Amino acid sequence: AALDVNHMLPTCEMIILSALERKESRGAHYRSDYPKTSKKWKKNILCSPTSKGSRITTRPIAKVPKEISMHFKKKPDIHHLE
């Protein structure tokens, strides 16, 4: 267990820094100071360890490749029920 702590502490730090970076609420990530979802934050947060701590960057969410998306069911058309 002691060896795991060397990995757990930096991982916990990166999770906390990433959560603080996201200035919105989304899914299980709820912030009382930012209670709403924002389209501006529909992106990935990347956290990379460096010799000086963790580096936070963002990138747009990648489009799901066609080869993968074809395996997902399409959303049902419920408009005919209205």
Short mmCIF file of C-alpha atoms in Angstrom, two decimals:
data_model
loop_
_atom_site.label_atom_id
_atom_site.label_comp_id
_atom_site.label_asym_id
_atom_site.label_seq_id
_atom_site.Cartn_x
_atom_site.Cartn_y
_atom_site.Cartn_z
CA ALA A 1 0.00 0.00 0.00
CA ALA A 2 2.86 2.37 0.73
CA LEU A 3 4.07 2.10 -2.86
CA ASP A 4 0.61 3.05 -4.13
CA VAL A 5 0.72 6.36 -2.22
CA ASN A 6 3.51 7.55 -4.52
CA HIS A 7 1.03 7.29 -7.41
CA MET A 8 -2.17 8.18 -5.57
CA LEU A 9 -1.12 11.60 -4.31
CA PRO A 10 -0.10 13.03 -7.72
CA THR A 11 -3.25 11.51 -9.24
CA CYS A 12 -5.43 13.14 -6.56
CA GLU A 13 -3.71 16.46 -7.16
CA MET A 14 -4.39 16.26 -10.90
CA ILE A 15 -8.06 15.38 -10.31
CA ILE A 16 -8.50 18.35 -7.97
CA LEU A 17 -6.69 20.78 -10.30
CA SER A 18 -8.77 19.60 -13.26
CA ALA A 19 -11.99 20.01 -11.27
CA LEU A 20 -11.01 23.53 -10.25
CA GLU A 21 -10.15 24.41 -13.86
CA ARG A 22 -13.66 23.49 -15.13
CA LYS A 23 -15.79 26.56 -14.44
CA GLU A 24 -19.18 24.84 -14.82
CA SER A 25 -21.27 21.92 -13.59
CA ARG A 26 -21.49 18.85 -15.82
CA GLY A 27 -22.79 15.41 -14.87
CA ALA A 28 -21.31 14.24 -11.57
CA HIS A 29 -19.02 17.27 -11.54
CA TYR A 30 -21.15 19.84 -9.68
CA ARG A 31 -19.87 23.21 -8.51
CA SER A 32 -22.05 25.44 -6.37
CA ASP A 33 -20.11 28.49 -7.63
CA TYR A 34 -20.80 27.47 -11.26
CA PRO A 35 -24.15 25.61 -11.11
CA LYS A 36 -24.93 25.67 -14.84
CA THR A 37 -23.53 23.77 -17.81
CA SER A 38 -21.66 25.89 -20.32
CA LYS A 39 -21.12 25.09 -24.01
CA LYS A 40 -17.79 26.89 -23.65
CA TRP A 41 -16.59 24.03 -21.43
CA LYS A 42 -17.54 21.17 -23.74
CA LYS A 43 -13.91 20.12 -24.05
CA ASN A 44 -11.36 17.78 -22.51
CA ILE A 45 -9.10 18.89 -19.70
CA LEU A 46 -5.64 17.39 -19.87
CA CYS A 47 -3.41 17.28 -16.83
CA SER A 48 0.25 16.39 -17.32
CA PRO A 49 2.81 15.88 -14.57
CA THR A 50 5.93 18.04 -14.85
CA SER A 51 8.99 18.50 -12.68
CA LYS A 52 7.37 21.68 -11.29
CA GLY A 53 3.93 20.18 -10.62
CA SER A 54 0.96 19.57 -12.88
CA ARG A 55 0.27 21.38 -16.16
CA ILE A 56 -3.37 21.92 -17.16
CA THR A 57 -4.37 22.31 -20.81
CA THR A 58 -7.62 21.86 -22.75
CA ARG A 59 -8.52 20.52 -26.17
CA PRO A 60 -11.75 20.20 -28.14
CA ILE A 61 -13.61 16.92 -27.82
CA ALA A 62 -12.61 14.73 -30.75
CA LYS A 63 -15.29 13.61 -33.15
CA VAL A 64 -16.20 9.94 -32.76
CA PRO A 65 -14.91 8.02 -35.80
CA LYS A 66 -17.56 6.64 -38.15
CA GLU A 67 -16.33 3.09 -37.53
CA ILE A 68 -17.25 3.49 -33.87
CA SER A 69 -20.34 5.69 -34.09
CA MET A 70 -22.09 3.21 -36.39
CA HIS A 71 -22.33 0.81 -33.43
CA PHE A 72 -24.34 3.25 -31.33
CA LYS A 73 -28.10 3.24 -31.59
CA LYS A 74 -29.61 6.37 -33.05
CA LYS A 75 -31.71 8.46 -30.72
CA PRO A 76 -35.38 7.49 -31.03
CA ASP A 77 -37.60 9.89 -32.91
CA ILE A 78 -40.19 10.88 -30.30
CA HIS A 79 -41.63 13.81 -32.21
CA HIS A 80 -44.36 11.63 -33.66
CA LEU A 81 -45.73 11.24 -30.11
CA GLU A 82 -46.48 14.94 -29.75
#
